[in-house]
Short mmCIF file of C-alpha atoms in Angstrom, two decimals:
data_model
loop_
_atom_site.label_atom_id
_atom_site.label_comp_id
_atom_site.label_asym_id
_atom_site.label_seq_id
_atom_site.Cartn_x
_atom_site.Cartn_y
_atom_site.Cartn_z
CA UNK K 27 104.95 108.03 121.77
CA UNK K 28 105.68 106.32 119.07
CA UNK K 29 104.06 108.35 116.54
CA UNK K 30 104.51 111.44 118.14
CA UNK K 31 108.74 110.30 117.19
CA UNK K 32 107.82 109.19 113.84
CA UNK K 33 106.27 112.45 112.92
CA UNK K 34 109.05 114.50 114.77
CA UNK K 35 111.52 112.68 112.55
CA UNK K 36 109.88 113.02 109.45
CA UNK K 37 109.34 116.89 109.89
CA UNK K 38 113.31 117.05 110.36
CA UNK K 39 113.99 115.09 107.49
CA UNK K 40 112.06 117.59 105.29
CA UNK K 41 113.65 120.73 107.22
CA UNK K 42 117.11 118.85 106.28
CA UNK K 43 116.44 117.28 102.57
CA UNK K 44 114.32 118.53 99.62
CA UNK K 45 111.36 116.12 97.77
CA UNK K 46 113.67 116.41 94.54
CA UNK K 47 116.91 115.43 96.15
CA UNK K 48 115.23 112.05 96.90
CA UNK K 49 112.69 111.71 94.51
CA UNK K 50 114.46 109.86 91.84
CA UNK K 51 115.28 107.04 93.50
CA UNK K 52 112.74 106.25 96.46
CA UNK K 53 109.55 107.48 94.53
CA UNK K 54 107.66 106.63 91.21
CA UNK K 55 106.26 107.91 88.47
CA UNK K 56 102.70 106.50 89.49
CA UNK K 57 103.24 107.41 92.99
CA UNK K 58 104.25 111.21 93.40
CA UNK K 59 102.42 114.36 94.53
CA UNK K 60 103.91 115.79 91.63
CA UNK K 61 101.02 114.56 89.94
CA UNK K 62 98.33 116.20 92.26
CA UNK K 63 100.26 119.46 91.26
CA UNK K 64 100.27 118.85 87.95
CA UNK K 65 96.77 118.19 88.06
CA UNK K 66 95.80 121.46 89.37
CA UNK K 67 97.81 123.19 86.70
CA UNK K 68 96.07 121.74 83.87
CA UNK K 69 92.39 121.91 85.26
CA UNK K 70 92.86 125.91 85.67
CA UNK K 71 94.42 125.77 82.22
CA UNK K 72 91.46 124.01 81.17
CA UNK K 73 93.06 120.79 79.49
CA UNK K 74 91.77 117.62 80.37
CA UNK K 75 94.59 116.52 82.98
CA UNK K 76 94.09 112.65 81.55
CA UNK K 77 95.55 114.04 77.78
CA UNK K 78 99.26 114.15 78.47
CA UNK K 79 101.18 111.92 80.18
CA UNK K 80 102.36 113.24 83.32
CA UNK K 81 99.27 112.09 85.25
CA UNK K 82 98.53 108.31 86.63
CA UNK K 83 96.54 108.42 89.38
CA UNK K 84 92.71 107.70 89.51
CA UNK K 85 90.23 110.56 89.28
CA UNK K 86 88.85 109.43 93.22
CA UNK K 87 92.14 109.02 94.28
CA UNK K 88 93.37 112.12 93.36
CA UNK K 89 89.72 113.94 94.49
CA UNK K 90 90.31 112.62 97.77
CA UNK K 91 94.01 114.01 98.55
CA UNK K 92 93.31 117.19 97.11
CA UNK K 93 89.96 117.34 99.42
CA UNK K 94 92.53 116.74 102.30
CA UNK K 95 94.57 119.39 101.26
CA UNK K 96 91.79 122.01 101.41
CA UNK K 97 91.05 120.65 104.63
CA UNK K 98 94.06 121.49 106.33
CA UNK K 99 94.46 124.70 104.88
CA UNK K 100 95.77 124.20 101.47
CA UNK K 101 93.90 124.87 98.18
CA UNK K 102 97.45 124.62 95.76
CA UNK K 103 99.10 121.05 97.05
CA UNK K 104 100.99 122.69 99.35
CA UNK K 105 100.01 121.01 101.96
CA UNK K 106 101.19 118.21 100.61
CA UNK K 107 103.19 116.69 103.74
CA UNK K 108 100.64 117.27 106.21
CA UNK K 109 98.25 115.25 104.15
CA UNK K 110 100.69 112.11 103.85
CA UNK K 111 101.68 112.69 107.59
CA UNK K 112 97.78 112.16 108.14
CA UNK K 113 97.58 109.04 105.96
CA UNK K 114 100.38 107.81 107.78
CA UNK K 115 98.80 107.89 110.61
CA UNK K 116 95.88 106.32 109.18
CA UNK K 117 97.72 103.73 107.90
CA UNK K 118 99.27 103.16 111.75
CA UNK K 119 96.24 102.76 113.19
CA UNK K 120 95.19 100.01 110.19
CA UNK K 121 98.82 98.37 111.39
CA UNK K 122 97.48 98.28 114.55
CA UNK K 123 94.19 96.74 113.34
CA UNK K 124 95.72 94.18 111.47
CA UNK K 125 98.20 92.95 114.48
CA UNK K 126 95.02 92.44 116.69
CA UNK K 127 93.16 90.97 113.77
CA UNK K 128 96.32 88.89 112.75
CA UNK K 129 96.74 87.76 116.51
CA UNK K 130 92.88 86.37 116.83
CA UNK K 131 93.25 84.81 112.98
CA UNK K 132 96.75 82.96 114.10
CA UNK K 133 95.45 81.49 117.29
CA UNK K 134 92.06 80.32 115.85
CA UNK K 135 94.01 78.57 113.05
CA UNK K 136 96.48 76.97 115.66
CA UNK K 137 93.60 75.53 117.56
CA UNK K 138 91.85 74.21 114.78
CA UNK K 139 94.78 72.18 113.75
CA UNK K 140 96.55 71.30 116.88
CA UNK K 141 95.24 68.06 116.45
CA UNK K 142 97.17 67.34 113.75
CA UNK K 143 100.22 68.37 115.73
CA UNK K 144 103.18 66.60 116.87
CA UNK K 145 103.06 66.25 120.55
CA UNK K 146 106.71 67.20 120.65
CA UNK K 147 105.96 70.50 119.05
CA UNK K 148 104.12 72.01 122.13
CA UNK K 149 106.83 74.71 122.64
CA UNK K 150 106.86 75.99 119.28
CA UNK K 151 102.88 76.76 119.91
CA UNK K 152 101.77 80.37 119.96
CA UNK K 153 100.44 82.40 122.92
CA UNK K 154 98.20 85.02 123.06
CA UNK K 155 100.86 87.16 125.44
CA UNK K 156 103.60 86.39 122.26
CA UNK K 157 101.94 88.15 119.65
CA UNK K 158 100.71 91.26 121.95
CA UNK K 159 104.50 91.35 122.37
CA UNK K 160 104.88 91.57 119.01
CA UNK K 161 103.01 95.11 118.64
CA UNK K 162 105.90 97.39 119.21
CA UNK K 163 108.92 96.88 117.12
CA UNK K 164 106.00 96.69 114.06
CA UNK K 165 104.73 99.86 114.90
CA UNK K 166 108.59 101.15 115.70
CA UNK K 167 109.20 99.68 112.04
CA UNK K 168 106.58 100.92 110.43
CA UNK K 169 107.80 104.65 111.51
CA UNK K 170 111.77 104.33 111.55
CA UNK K 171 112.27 102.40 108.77
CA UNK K 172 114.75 103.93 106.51
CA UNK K 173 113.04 103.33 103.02
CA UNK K 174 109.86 104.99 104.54
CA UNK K 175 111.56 107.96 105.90
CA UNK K 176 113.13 108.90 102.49
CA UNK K 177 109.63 108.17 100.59
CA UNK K 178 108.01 110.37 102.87
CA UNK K 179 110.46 113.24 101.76
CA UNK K 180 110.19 112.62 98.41
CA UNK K 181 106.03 113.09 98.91
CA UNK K 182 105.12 109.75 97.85
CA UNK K 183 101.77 109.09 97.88
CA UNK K 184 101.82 105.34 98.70
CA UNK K 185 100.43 105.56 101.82
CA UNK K 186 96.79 105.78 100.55
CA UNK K 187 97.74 102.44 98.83
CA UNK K 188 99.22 100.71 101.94
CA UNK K 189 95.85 102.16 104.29
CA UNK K 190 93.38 100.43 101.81
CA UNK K 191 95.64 97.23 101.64
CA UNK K 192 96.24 97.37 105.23
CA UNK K 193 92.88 97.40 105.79
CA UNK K 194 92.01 94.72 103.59
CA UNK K 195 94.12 92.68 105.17
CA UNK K 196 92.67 93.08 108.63
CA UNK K 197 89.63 92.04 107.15
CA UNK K 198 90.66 89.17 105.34
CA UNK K 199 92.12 87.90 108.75
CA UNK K 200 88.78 88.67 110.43
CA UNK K 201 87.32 86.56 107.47
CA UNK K 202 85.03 89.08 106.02
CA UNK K 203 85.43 88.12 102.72
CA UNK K 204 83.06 90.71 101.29
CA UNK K 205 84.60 93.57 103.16
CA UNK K 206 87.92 92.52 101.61
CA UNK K 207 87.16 92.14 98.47
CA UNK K 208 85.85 95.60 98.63
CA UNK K 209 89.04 97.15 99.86
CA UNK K 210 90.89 95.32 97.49
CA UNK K 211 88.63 96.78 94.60
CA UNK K 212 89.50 100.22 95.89
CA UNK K 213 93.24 99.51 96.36
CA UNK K 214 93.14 97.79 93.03
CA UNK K 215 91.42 101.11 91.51
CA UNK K 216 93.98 103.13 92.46
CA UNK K 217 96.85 101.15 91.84
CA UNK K 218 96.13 97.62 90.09
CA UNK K 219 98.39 95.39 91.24
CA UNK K 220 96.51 94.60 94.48
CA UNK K 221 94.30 93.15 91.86
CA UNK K 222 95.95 89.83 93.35
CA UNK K 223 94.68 89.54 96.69
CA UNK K 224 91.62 88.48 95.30
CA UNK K 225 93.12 84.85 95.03
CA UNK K 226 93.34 84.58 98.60
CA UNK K 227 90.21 86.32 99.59
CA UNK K 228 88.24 83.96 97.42
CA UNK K 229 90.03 80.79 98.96
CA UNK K 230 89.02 82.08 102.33
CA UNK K 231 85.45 82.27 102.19
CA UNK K 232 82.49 81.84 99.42
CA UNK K 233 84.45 82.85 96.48
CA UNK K 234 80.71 84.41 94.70
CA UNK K 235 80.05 86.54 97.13
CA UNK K 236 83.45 87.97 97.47
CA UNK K 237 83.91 88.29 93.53
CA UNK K 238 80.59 89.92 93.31
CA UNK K 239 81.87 92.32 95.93
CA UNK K 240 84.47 92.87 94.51
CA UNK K 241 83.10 93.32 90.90
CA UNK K 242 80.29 95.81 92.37
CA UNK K 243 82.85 97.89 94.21
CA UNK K 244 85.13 98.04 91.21
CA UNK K 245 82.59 99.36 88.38
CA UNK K 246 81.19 101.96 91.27
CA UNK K 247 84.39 103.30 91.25
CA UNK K 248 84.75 103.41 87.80
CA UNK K 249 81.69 105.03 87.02
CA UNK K 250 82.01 107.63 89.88
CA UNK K 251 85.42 107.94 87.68
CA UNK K 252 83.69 108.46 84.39
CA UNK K 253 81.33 111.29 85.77
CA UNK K 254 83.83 113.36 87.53
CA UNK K 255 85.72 113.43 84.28
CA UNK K 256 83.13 114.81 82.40
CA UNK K 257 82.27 111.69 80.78
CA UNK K 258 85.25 110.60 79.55
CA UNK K 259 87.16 107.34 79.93
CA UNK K 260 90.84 108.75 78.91
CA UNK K 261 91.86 108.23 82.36
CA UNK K 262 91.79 104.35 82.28
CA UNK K 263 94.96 104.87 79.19
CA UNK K 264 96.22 107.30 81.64
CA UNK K 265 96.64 104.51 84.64
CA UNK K 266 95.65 100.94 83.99
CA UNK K 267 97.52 101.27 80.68
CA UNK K 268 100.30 102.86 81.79
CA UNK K 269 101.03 99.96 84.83
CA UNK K 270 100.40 97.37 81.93
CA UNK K 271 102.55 99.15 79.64
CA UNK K 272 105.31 100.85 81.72
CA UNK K 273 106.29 103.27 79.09
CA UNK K 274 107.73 105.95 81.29
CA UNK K 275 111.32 104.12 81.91
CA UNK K 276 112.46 107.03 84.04
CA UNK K 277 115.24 105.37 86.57
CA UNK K 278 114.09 104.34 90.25
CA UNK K 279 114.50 101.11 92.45
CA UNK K 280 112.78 98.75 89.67
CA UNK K 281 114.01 95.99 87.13
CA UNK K 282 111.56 97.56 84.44
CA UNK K 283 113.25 100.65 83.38
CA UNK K 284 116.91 99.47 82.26
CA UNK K 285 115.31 96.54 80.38
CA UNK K 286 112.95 98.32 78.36
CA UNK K 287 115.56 100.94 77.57
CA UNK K 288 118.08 98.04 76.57
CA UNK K 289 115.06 96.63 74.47
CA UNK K 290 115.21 96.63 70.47
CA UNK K 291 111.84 98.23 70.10
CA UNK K 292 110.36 95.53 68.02
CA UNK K 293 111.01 93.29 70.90
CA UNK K 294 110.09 95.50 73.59
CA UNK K 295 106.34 94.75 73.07
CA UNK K 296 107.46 90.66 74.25
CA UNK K 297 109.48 92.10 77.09
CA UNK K 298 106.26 94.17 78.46
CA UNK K 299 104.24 90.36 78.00
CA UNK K 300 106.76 88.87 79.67
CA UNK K 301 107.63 91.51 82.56
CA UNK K 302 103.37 91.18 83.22
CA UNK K 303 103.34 87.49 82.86
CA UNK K 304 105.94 87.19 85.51
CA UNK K 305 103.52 88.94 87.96
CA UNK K 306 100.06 87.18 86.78
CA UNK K 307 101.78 83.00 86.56
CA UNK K 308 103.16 83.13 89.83
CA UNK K 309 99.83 83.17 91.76
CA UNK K 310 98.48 79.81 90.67
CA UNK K 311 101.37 77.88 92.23
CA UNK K 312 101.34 79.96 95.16
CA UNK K 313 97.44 79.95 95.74
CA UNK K 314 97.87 75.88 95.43
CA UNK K 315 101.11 75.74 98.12
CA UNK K 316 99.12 78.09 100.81
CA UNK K 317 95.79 77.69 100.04
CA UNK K 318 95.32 76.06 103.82
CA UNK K 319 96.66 79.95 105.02
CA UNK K 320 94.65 82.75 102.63
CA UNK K 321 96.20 85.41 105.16
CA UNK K 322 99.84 84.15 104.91
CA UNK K 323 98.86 84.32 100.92
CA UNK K 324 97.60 87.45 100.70
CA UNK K 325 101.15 88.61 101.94
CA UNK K 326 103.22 86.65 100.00
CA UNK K 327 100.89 87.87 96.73
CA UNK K 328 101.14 91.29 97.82
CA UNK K 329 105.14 91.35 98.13
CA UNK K 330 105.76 89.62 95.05
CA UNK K 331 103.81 92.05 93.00
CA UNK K 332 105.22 94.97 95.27
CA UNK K 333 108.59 93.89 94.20
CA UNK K 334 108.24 92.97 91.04
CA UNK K 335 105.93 95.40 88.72
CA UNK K 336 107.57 98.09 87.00
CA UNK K 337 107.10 101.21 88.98
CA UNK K 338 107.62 100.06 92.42
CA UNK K 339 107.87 102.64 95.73
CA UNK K 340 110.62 101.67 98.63
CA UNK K 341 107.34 102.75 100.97
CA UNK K 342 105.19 99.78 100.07
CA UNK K 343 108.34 97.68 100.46
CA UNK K 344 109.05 99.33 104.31
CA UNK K 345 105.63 97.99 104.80
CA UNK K 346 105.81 94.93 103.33
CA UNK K 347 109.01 94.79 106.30
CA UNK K 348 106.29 95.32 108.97
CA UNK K 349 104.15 92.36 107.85
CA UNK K 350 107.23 90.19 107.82
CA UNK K 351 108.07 91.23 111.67
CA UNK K 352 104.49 89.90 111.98
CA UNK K 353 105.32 86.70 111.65
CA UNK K 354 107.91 86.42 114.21
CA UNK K 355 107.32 82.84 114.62
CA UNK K 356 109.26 82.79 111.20
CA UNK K 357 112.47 83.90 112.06
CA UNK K 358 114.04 81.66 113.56
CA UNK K 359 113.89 78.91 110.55
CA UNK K 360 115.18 82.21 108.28
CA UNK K 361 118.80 81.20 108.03
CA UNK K 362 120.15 83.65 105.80
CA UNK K 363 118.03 86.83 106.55
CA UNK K 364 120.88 88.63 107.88
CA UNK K 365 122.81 89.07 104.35
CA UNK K 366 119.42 90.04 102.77
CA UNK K 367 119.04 92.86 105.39
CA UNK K 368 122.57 93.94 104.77
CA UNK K 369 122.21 93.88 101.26
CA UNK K 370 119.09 95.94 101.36
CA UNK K 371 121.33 98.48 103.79
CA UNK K 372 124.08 98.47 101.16
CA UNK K 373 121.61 99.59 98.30
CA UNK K 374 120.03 102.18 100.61
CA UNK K 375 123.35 103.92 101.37
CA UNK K 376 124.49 103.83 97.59
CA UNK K 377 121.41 104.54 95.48
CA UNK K 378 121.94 108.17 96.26
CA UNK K 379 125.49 108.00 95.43
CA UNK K 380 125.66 106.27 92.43
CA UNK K 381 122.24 108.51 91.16
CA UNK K 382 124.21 111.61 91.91
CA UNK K 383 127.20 110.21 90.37
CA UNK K 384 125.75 109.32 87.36
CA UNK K 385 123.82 112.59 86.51
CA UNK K 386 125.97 114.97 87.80
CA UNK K 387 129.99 114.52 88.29
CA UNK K 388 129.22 112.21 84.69
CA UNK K 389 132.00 109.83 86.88
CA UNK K 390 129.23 106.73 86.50
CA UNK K 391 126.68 105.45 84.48
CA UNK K 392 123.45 103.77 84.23
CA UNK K 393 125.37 100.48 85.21
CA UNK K 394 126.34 101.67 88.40
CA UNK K 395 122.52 102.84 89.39
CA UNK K 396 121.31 100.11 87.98
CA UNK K 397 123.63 97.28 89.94
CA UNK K 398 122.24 99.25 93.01
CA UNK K 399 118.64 98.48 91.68
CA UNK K 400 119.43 94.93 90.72
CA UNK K 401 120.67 94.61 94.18
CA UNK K 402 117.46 95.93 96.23
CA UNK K 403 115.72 93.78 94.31
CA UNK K 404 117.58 91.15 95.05
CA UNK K 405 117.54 91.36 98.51
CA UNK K 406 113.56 91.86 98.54
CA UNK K 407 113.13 88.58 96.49
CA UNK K 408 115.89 86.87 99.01
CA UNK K 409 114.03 87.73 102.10
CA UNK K 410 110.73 86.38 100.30
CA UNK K 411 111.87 83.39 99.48
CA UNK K 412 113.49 82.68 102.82
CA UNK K 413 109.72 83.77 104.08
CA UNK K 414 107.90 81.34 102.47
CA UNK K 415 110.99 78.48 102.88
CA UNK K 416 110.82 79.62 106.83
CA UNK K 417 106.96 78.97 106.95
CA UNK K 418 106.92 75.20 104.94
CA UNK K 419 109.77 74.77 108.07
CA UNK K 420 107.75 74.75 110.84
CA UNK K 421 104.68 73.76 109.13
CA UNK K 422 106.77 70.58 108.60
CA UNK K 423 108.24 70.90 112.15
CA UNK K 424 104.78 71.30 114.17
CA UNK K 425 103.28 67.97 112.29
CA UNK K 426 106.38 65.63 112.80
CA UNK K 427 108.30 67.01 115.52
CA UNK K 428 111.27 68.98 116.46
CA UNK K 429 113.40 66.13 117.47
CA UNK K 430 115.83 64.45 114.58
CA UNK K 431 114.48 62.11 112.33
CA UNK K 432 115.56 58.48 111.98
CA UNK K 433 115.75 55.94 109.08
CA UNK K 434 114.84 52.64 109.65
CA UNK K 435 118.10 51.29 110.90
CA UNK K 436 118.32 54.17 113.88
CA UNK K 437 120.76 56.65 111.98
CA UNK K 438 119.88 60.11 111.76
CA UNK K 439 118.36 61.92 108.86
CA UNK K 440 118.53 65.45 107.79
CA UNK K 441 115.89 67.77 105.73
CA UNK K 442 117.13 69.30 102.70
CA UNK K 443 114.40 71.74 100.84
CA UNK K 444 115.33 71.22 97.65
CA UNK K 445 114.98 73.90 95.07
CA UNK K 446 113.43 75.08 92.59
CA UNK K 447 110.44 72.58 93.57
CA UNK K 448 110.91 73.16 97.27
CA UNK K 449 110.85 68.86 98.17
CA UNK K 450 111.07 68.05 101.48
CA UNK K 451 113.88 65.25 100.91
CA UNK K 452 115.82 62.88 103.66
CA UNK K 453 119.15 62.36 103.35
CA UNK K 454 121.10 59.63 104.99
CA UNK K 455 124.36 61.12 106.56
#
């Protein structure tokens, strides 16, 4: 039921809004059936597609959508919904997947270290009949959430992404190390930046195995690549570059494009290191913190990248919403979620506004848009970091106990996380 609403509401979005009246800000230029168009009009034309610079996605990738298309009665990309309503779909049964997955994965962790528990933290334990509960208002998430409404308008073609990661993740939490790292070749062929759930993946199991797996998988994929192209490897300028690079600084719901058009351009090659080395230094400290948890990782990798690289899509970040209700175990040690969902509501209702009033009244300017972005971003980063502050929480709380904590002359302590380090200090009232 469901689904059947989610689809229903999608098809009167489009019969009430146009792609390009929310393309701008809630796509990407990496993420866009635009491309798949484009594509066609420059194979009949007989130029190598991989030339210009209006296409950046994989040769497979964009084989594979086009195949759909032509399955459900298309041959131009004009069926262009129908195929992304069909990967949506996909990508809710992989949701599904992953919650029964995530739900085995949780409990088998919980009873291999409730040992190590405080006695007093029997409540906070997890049932089996807690996280079945937990299937609905993921799966009513994952089709009413605003963000992925308006990306499905605007024909983004993230949804191929979030199947393969989804996916991946399932099997990660399964512990098939060498199916995941196979899936996150593929979702790292089409769109790099999954690149980094190979960290966890290789802390959860034989790390050779899964790297070989992952290494096969990826030059497959790449080859198959170079010989539907004719032989030619312009297409790996045409997409890895271009994510590395980010030279297309057209505006959307990222930091990258207002800082590289601020950029003197003799700096702007340090900027791009910089912007990249943000994404790639992050993981070690991360992999070190979690590396008990690969699955609880693999999220926390995911979201950062899916926040922070330079062409970003509000779909993956919808998703990335989903995965959060996952853990619901979470929220109640997330003290300040509430003004990081109302932030992300007050950039959803004015990204629109100030977009239109910036390119067409001429009453605002790349400021206003760009607070909005600043903003989302924000917000996304807030809600992480509360996340991972929420899970150290009751990791602390299920190994010492719920009940206040004492100094040695009987008066009570308090825990204060202490950031940027994230020290578990006590404090003498």
């Amino acid at each position: 039921a469901l689904c059947l609403a989610g689809c229903l509401c999608r098809l009167a979005l489009r019969a009430w809004l146009t792609p390009q009246s929310v393309r701008a800000w809630s796509s990407s230029p990496v993420e866009s059936w635009t491309a798949v168009r484009e594509y066609l009009a420059l194979r009949r034309a007989g130029v190598d597609p991989y030339d210009g610079s209006a296409l950046h996605l994989p040769p497979l990738s964009l084989r594979l959508m086009l195949a759909a298309d032509s399955l459900l009665g298309g041959g131009d990309g004009d069926r262009a919904w129908l195929v992304l309503l069909a990967l949506e779909l996909a990508g809710c049964l992989a949701l599904k997947r992953l919650l029964r997955e995530f739900g085995a994965y949780t409990l088998r962790r919980q009873a291999a270290n409730v040992a190590s528990y405080c006695s007093a933290s029997v409540p906070m334990l997890l049932s089996g009949d807690s996280l079945r509960r937990l299937r609905l208002p993921v799966i009513a998430a994952y089709w009413f959430n605003p963000y992925s409404l308006v990306a499905s308008v605007a024909e983004a073609t993230t949804p191929l992404s979030n199947l393969v990661v989804l996916l991946c993740l399932a099997e990660l939490c399964r512990g098939r190390v060498g199916f995941a790292a196979a899936l996150c070749a593929a979702a790292a062929y089409h769109g790099l930046y999954p690149l980094c759930l190979i960290v966890p993946i290789c802390l959860a199991g034989p790390a050779r195995p899964a790297l070989l797996a992952f290494a096969g998988t990826l030059a497959c994929l790449l080859a198959a690549s170079y010989m539907l192209t004719g032989g030619s490897w312009a297409y790996l300028q045409s997409v890895y570059a271009f994510h590395a690079l980010a030279p297309d600084h057209t505006p959307g719901f990222s930091l990258s494009w207002y800082l590289f058009c601020e950029a003197f351009d003799h700096f702007r090659s340090l900027f791009q290191a910089v912007f990249q080395a943000n994404l790639v230094c992050v993981l070690a400290p991360l992999a070190i913190r979690f590396r008990s948890d690969p699955c609880f990782l693999a999220v926390i990798c995911w979201a950062y990248t899916a926040i922070f690289k330079p062409y970003c899509c509000v779909s993956e970040q919808a998703l990335i919403a989903c995965v959060f209700i996952m853990h619901a175990q979470l929220h109640a040690h997330m003290r300040r979620a509430l003004l990081a969902i109302i932030l992300l509501i007050v950039a959803f209702v004015l990204a629109p506004i100030m977009h239109h009033l910036w390119l067409y009244p001429g009453s605002a300017n790349s400021n206003f848009y760009f607070a909005i972005s600043l903003l989302h971003c924000t917000a996304m980063a807030l809600l992480l970091y509360l996340f991972c502050i929420a899970y150290l929480k009751r990791e602390f709380l299920l190994h010492h106990g719920p009940q206040p904590l004492k100094f040695s002359d009987g008066t009570e302590a308090k825990i204060v996380l202490q950031a940027p380090t994230v020290k578990l200090l006590f404090v003498n009232n």
